[in-house]
Every structure is written in C-alpha cells, then in structure tokens.
JSON list of C-alpha atoms in Angstrom, two decimals:
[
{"chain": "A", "resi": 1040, "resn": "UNK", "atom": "CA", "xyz": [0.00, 0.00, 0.00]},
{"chain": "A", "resi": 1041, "resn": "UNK", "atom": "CA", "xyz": [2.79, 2.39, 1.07]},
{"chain": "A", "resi": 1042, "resn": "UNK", "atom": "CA", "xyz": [4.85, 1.44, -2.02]},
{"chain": "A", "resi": 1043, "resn": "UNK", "atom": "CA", "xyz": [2.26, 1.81, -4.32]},
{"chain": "A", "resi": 1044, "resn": "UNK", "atom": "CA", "xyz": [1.50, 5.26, -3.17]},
{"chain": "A", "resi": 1045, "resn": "UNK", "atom": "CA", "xyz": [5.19, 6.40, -3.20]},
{"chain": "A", "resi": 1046, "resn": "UNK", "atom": "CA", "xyz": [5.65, 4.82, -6.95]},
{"chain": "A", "resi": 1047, "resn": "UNK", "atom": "CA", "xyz": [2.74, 7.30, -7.80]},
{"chain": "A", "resi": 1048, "resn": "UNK", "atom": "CA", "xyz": [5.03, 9.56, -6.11]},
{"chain": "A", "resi": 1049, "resn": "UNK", "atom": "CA", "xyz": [7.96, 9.17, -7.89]},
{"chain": "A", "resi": 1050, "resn": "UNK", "atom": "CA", "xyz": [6.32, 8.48, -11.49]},
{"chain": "A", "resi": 1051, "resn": "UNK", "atom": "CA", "xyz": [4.92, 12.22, -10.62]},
{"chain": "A", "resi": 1052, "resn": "UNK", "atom": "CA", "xyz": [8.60, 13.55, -10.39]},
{"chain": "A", "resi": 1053, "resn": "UNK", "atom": "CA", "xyz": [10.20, 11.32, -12.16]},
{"chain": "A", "resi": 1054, "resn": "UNK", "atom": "CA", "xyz": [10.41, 13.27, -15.95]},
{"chain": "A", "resi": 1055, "resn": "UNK", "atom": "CA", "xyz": [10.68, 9.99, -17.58]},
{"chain": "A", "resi": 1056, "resn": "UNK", "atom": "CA", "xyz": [12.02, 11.82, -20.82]},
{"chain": "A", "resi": 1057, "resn": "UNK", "atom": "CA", "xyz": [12.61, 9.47, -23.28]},
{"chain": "A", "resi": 1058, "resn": "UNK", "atom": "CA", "xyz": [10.74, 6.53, -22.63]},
{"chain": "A", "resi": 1059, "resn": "UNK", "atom": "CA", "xyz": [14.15, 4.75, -22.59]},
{"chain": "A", "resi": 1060, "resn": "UNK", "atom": "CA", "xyz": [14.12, 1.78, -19.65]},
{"chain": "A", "resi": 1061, "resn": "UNK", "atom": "CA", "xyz": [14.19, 3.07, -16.28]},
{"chain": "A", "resi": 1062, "resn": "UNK", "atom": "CA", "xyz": [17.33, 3.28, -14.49]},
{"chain": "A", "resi": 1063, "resn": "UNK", "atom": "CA", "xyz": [17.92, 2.10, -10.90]},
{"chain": "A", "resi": 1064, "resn": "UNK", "atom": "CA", "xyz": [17.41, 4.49, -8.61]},
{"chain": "A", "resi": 1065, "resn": "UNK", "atom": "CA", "xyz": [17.52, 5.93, -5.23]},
{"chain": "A", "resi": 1066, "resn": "UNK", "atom": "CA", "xyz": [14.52, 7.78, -3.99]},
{"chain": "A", "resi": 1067, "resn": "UNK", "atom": "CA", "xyz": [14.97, 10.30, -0.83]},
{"chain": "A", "resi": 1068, "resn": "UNK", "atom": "CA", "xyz": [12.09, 12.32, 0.42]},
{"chain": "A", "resi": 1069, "resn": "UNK", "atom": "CA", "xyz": [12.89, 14.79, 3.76]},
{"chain": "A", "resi": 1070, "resn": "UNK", "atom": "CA", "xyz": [8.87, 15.91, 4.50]},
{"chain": "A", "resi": 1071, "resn": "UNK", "atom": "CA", "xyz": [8.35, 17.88, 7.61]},
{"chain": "A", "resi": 1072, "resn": "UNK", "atom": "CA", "xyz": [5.54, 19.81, 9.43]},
{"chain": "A", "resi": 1073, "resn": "UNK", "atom": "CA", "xyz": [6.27, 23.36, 10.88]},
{"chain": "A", "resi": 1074, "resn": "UNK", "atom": "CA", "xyz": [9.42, 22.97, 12.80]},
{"chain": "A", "resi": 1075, "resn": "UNK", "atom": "CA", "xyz": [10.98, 26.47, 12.10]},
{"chain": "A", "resi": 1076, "resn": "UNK", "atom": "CA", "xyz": [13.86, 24.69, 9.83]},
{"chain": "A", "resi": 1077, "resn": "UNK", "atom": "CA", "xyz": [14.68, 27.67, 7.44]},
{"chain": "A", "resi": 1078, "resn": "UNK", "atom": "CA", "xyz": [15.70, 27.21, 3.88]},
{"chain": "A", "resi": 1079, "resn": "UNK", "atom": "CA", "xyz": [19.01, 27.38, 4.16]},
{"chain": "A", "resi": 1080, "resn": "UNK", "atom": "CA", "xyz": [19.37, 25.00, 7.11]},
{"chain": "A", "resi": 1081, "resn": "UNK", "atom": "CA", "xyz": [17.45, 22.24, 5.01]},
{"chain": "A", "resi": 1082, "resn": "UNK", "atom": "CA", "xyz": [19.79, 23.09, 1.96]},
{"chain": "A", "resi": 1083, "resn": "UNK", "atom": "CA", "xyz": [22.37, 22.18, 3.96]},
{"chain": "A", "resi": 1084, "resn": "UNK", "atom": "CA", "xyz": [20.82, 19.34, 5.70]},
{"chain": "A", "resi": 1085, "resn": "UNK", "atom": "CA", "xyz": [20.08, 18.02, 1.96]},
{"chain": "A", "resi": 1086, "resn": "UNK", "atom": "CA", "xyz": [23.33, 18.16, 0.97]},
{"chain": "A", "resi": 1087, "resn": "UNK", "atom": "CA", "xyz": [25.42, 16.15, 3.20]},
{"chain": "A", "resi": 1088, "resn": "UNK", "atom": "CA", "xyz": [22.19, 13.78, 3.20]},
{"chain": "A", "resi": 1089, "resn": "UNK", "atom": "CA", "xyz": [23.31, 13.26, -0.30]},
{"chain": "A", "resi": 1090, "resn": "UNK", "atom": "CA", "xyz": [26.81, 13.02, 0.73]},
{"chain": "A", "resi": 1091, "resn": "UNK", "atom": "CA", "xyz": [26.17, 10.36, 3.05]},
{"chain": "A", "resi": 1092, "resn": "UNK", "atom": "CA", "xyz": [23.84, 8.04, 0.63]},
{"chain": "A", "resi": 1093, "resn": "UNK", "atom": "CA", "xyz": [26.76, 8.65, -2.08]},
{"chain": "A", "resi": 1094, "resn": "UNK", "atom": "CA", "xyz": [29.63, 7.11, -0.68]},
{"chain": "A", "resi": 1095, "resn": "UNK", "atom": "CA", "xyz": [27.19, 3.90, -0.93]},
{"chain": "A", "resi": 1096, "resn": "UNK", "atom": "CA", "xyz": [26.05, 4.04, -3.78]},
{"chain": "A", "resi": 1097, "resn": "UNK", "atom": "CA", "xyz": [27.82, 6.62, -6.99]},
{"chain": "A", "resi": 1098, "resn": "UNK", "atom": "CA", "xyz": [25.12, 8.83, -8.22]},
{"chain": "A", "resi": 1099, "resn": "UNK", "atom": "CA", "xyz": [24.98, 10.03, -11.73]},
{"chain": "A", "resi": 1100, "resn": "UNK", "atom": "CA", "xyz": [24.89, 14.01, -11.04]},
{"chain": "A", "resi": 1101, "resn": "UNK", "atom": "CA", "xyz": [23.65, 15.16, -14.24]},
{"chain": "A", "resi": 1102, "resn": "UNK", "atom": "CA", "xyz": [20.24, 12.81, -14.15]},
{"chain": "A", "resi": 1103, "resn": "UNK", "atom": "CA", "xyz": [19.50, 13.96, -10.32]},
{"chain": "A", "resi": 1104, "resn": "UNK", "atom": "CA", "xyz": [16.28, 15.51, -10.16]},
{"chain": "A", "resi": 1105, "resn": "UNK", "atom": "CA", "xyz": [15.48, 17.40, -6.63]},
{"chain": "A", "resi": 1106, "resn": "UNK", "atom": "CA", "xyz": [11.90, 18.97, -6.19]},
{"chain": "A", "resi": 1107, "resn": "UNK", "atom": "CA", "xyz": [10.85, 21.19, -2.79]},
{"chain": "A", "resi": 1108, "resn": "UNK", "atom": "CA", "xyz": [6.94, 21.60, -2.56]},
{"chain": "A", "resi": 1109, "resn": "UNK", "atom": "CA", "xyz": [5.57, 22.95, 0.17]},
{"chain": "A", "resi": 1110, "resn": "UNK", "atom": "CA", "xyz": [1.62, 23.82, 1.37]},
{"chain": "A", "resi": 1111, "resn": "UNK", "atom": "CA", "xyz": [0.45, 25.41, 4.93]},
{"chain": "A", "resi": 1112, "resn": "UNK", "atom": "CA", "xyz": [1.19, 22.06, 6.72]},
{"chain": "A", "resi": 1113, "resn": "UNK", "atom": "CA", "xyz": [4.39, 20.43, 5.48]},
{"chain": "A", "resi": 1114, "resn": "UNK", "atom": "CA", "xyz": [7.52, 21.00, 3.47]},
{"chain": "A", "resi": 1115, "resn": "UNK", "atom": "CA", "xyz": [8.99, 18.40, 1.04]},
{"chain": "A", "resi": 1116, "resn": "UNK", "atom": "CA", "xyz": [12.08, 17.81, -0.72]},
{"chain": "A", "resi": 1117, "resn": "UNK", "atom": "CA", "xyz": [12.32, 14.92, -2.99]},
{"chain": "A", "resi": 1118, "resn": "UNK", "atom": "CA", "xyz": [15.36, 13.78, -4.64]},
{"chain": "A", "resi": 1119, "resn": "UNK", "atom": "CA", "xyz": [15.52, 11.43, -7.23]},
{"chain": "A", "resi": 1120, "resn": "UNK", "atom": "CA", "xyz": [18.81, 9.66, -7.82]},
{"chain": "A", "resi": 1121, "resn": "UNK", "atom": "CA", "xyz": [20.19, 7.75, -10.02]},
{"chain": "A", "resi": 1122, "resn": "UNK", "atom": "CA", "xyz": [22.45, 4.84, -9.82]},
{"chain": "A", "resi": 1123, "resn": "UNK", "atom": "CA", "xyz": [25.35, 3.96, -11.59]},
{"chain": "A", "resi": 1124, "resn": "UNK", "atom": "CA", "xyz": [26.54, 1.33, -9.41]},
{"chain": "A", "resi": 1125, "resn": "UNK", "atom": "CA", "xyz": [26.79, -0.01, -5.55]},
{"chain": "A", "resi": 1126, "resn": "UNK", "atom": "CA", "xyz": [29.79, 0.81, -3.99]},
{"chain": "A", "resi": 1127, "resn": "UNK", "atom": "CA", "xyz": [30.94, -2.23, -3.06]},
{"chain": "A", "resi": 1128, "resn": "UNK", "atom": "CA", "xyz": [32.92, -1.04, -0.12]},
{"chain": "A", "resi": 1129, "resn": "UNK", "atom": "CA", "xyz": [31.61, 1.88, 1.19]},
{"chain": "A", "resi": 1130, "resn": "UNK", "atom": "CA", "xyz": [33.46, 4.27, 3.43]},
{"chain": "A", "resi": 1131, "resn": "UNK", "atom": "CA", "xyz": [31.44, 4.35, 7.05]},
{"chain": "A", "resi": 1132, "resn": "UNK", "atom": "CA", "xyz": [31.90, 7.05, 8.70]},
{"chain": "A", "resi": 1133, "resn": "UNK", "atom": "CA", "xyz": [31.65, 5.79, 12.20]},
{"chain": "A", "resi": 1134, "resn": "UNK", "atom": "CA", "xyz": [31.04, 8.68, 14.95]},
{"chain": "A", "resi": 1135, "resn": "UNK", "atom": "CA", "xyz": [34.55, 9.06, 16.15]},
{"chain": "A", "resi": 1136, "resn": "UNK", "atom": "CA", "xyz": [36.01, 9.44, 12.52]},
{"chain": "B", "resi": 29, "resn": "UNK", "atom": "CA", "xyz": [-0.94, 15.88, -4.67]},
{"chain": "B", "resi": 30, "resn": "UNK", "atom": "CA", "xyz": [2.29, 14.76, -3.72]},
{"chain": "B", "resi": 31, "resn": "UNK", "atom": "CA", "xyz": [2.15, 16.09, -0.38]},
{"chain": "B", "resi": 32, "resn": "UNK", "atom": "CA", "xyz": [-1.33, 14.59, -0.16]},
{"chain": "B", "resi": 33, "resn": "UNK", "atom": "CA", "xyz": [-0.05, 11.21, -0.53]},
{"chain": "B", "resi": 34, "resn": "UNK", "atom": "CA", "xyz": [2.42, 11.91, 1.75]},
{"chain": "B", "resi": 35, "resn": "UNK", "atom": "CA", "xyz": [0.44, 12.66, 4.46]},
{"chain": "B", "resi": 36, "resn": "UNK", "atom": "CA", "xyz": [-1.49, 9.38, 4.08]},
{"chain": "B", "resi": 37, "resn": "UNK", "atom": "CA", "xyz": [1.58, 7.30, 4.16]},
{"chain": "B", "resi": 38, "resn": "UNK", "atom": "CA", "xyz": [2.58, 9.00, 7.34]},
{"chain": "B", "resi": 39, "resn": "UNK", "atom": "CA", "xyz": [-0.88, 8.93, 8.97]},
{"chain": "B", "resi": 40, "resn": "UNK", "atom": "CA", "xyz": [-0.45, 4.95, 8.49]},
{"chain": "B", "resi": 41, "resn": "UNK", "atom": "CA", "xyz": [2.58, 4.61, 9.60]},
{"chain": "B", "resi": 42, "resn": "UNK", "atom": "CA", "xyz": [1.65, 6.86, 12.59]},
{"chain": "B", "resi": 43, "resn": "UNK", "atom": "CA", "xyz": [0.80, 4.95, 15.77]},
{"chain": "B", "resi": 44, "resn": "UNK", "atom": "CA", "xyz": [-1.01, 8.20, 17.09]},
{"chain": "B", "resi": 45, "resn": "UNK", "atom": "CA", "xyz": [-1.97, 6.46, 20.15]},
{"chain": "B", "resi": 46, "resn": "UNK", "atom": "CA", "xyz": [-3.76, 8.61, 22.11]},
{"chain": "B", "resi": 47, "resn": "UNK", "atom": "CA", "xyz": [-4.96, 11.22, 19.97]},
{"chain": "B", "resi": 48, "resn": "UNK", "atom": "CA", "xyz": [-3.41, 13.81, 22.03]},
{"chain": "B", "resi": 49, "resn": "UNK", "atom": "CA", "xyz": [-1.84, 16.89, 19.70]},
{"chain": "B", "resi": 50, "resn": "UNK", "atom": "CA", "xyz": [0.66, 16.04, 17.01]},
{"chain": "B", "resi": 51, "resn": "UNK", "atom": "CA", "xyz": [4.22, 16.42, 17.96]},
{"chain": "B", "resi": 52, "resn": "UNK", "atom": "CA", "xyz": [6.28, 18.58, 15.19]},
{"chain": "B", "resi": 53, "resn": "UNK", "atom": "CA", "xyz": [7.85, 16.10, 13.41]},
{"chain": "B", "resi": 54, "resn": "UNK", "atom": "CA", "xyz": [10.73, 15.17, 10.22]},
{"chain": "B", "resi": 55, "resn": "UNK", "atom": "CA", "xyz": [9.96, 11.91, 8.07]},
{"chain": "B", "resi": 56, "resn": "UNK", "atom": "CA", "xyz": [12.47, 10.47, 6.26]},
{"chain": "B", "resi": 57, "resn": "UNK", "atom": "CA", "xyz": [11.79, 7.85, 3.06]},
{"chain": "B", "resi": 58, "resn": "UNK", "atom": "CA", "xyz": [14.09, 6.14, 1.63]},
{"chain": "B", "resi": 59, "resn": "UNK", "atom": "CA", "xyz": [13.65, 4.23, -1.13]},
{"chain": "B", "resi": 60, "resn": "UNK", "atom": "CA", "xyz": [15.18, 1.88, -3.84]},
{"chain": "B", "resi": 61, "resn": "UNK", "atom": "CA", "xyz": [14.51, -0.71, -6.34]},
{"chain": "B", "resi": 62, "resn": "UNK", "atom": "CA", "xyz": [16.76, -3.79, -6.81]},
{"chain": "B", "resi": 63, "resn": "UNK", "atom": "CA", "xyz": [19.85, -1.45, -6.63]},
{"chain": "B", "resi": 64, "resn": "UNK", "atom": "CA", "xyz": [21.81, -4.25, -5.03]},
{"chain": "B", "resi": 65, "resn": "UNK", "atom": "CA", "xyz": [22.27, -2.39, -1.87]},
{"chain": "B", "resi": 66, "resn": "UNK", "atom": "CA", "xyz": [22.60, -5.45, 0.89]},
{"chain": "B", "resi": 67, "resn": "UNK", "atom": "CA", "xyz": [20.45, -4.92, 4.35]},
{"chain": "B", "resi": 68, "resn": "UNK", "atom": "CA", "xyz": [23.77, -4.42, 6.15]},
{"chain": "B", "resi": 69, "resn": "UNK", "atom": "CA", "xyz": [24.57, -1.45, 4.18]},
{"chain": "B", "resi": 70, "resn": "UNK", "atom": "CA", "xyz": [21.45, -0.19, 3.93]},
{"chain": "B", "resi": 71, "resn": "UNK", "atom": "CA", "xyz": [21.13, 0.04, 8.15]},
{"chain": "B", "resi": 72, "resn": "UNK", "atom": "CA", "xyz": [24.45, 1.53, 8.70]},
{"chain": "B", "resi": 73, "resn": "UNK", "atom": "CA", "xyz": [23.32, 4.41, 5.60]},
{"chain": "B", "resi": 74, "resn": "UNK", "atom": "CA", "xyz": [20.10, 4.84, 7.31]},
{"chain": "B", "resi": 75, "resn": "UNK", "atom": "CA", "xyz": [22.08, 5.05, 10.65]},
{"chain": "B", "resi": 76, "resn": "UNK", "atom": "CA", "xyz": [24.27, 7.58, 9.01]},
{"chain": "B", "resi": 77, "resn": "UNK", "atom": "CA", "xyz": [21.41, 9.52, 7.86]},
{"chain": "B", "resi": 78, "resn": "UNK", "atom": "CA", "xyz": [19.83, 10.26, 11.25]},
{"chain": "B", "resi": 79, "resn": "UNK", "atom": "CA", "xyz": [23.34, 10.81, 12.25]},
{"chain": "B", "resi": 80, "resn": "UNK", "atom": "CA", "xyz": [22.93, 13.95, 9.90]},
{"chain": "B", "resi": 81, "resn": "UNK", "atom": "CA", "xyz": [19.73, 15.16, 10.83]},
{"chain": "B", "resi": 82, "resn": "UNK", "atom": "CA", "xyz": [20.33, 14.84, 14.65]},
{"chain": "B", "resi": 83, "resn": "UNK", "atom": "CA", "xyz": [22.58, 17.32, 13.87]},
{"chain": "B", "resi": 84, "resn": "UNK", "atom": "CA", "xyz": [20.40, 19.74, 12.79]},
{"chain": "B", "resi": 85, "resn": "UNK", "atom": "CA", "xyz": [17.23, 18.87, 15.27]},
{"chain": "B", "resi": 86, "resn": "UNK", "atom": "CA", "xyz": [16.95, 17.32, 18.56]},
{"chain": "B", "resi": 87, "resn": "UNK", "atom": "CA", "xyz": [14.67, 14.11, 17.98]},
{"chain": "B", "resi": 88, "resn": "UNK", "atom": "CA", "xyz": [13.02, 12.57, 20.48]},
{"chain": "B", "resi": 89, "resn": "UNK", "atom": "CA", "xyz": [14.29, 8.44, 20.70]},
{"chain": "B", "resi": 90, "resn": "UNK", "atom": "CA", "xyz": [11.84, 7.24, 22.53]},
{"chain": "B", "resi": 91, "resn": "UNK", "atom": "CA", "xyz": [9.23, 8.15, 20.02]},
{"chain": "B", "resi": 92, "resn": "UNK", "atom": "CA", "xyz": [11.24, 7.39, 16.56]},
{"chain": "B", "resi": 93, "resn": "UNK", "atom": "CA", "xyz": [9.48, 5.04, 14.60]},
{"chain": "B", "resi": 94, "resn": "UNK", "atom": "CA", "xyz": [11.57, 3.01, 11.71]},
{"chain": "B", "resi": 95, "resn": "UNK", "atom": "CA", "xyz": [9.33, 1.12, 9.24]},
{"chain": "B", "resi": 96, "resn": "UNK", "atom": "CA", "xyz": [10.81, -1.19, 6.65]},
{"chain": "B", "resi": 97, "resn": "UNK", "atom": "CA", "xyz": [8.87, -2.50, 3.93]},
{"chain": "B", "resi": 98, "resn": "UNK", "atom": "CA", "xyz": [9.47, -3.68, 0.66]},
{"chain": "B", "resi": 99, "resn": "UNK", "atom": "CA", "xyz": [8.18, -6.06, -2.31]},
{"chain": "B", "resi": 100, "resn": "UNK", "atom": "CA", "xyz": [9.48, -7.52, -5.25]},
{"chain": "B", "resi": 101, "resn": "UNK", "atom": "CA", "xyz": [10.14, -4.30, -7.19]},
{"chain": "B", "resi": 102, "resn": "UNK", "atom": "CA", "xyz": [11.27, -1.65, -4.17]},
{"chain": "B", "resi": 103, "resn": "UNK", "atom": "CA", "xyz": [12.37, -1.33, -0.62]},
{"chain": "B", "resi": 104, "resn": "UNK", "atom": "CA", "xyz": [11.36, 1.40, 1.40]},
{"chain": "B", "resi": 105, "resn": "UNK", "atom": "CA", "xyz": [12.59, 2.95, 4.78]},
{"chain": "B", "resi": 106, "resn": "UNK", "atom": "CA", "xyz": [10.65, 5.45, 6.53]},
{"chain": "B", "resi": 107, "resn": "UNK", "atom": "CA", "xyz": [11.34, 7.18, 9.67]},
{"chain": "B", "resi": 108, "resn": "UNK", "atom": "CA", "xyz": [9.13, 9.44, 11.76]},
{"chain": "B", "resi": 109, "resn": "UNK", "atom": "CA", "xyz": [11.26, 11.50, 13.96]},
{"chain": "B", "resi": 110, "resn": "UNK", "atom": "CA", "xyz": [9.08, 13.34, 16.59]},
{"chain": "B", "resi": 111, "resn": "UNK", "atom": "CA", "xyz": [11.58, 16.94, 17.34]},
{"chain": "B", "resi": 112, "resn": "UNK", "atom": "CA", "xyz": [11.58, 17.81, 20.55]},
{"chain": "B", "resi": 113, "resn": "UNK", "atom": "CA", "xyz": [13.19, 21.31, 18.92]},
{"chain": "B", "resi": 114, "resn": "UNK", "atom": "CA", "xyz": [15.28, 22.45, 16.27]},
{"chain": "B", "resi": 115, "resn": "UNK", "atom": "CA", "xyz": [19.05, 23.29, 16.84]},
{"chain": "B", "resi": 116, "resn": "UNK", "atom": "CA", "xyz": [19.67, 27.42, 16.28]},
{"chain": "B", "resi": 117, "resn": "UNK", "atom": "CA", "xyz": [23.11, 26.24, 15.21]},
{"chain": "B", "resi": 118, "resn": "UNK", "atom": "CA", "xyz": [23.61, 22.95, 13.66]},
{"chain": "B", "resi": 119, "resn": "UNK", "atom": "CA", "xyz": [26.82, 22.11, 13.49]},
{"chain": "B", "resi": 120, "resn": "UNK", "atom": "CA", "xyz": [27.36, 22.06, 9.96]},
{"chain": "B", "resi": 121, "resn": "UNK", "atom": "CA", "xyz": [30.25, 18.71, 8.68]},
{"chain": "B", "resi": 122, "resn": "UNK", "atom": "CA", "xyz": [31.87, 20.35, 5.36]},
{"chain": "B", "resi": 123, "resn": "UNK", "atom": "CA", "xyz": [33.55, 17.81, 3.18]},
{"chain": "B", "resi": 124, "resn": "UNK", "atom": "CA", "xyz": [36.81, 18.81, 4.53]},
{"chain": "B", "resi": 125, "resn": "UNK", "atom": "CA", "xyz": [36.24, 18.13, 8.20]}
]
C-alpha cells in the first residue's frame, strides 16, 4: 500500500524523458511539518544527506532531479537519484572518525 | 498531490496512540529498487542519515518510529522523527572536516 503510493510519487517527479528503460534508482524524500527549519538550514541538511547516501552508492549528477513543494502544513524535498553502481565497499563514517 | 499522498503514508505509519496533539515532526523515506544495496549497508546508511539530521534537530528516541517494507520491485525505509526542537546552530560537517 505504502509502495504503491510512493511509486505514484515518484512516477509524478520522475520526468521519464525518453521513454528509454528506467534506471535504478535511489529515492529520498525529507517531508516535515512546521518545525521552524529555514531554507538554508534544510539546503544544507540536503546536501550532506546526499553526501552520506553517495559514498554507498555513486550517483549520476547530471540525471538527479530534486523537487521542494511545500503547502500550509508540510515542506517536502524529494530527490531522485540515479544509480550507476553499488559501492561495493563503502566508506562508514563511524562517529569518532 | 504529492504532499497529499504523503500525508497518508505518514498517517499509516503513525501509531497516534492517544490522539493527544501532534508532535512537530521530520519523516524520512528512503527508497530503492533492486539497486543491489545489501540490508547491512542499507542500516548503517540509514544510521548515518539520522546521524545527519540529529545534527540539525533534537529528535526525540523514545518516540522514533523506523518502518521497513518492501516487495518484489522496491524497498522502502521510513522514519518518523518526533523533534523535541530544532538546533539554532547545527553544526554544519563540510567535506573537509
């Protein structure tokens, strides 16, 4: 049930150009109510999100698709991200490094 | 629409127990299809994740509620992260620290 509503989700943002088969991909979505997190602090919180989910998998930059939508209730940044392959070893950062 | 949908995923995955006032809260979805990415690597990125956004608001542990579902074409993580509040100044990790 949850799937199916987030694949509606992503075939919304997804641009799909060329009808070409789908890549793999990597879907992130950051949604939050009113918690006073100002633009620039979720910019920031976005990017080393991204950071973190690519050193497991490598992301092709130039096909990444980010959307921020927002209403009276909740804010929403989706990223859409595609794979070009698992890392196969990926660098943890543990919490003393 | 998108944020619609949203908002019916999280409702489900909700527990709400007591119908006492909605806490401010951040949700976090991640999903993939078959991408390869093995469970192990999957809990230490989603560990890393909240790593991040700890830093930039205080969540509530107690009350974090990690969902895992998947079927034969994706696998979904979503997190609902009550805040307790959000941090003035986030201690921002540049790539070079």
């Amino acid at each position: 049930m949850i799937i199916e509503l987030l694949e509606k989700i992503f075939s919304w943002t997804s641009s799909n150009k060329s009808g070409k088969e789908a890549k793999q991909r990597l879907k992130l979505i950051i949604a939050h109510d009113r918690i006073g997190l100002n633009p620039e602090a979720l910019e920031s919180m976005r990017r080393e999100l991204l950071e973190v989910v690519s050193r497991y998998v490598e992301i092709d930059p130039e096909e990444t698709e980010l959307s921020l939508e927002s209403d009276q209730r909740m804010t929403v940044l989706i990223a859409n991200l595609p794979i070009r392959q698992v890392k196969r070893f990926p660098k943890v950062r543990t919490p003393e490094s």
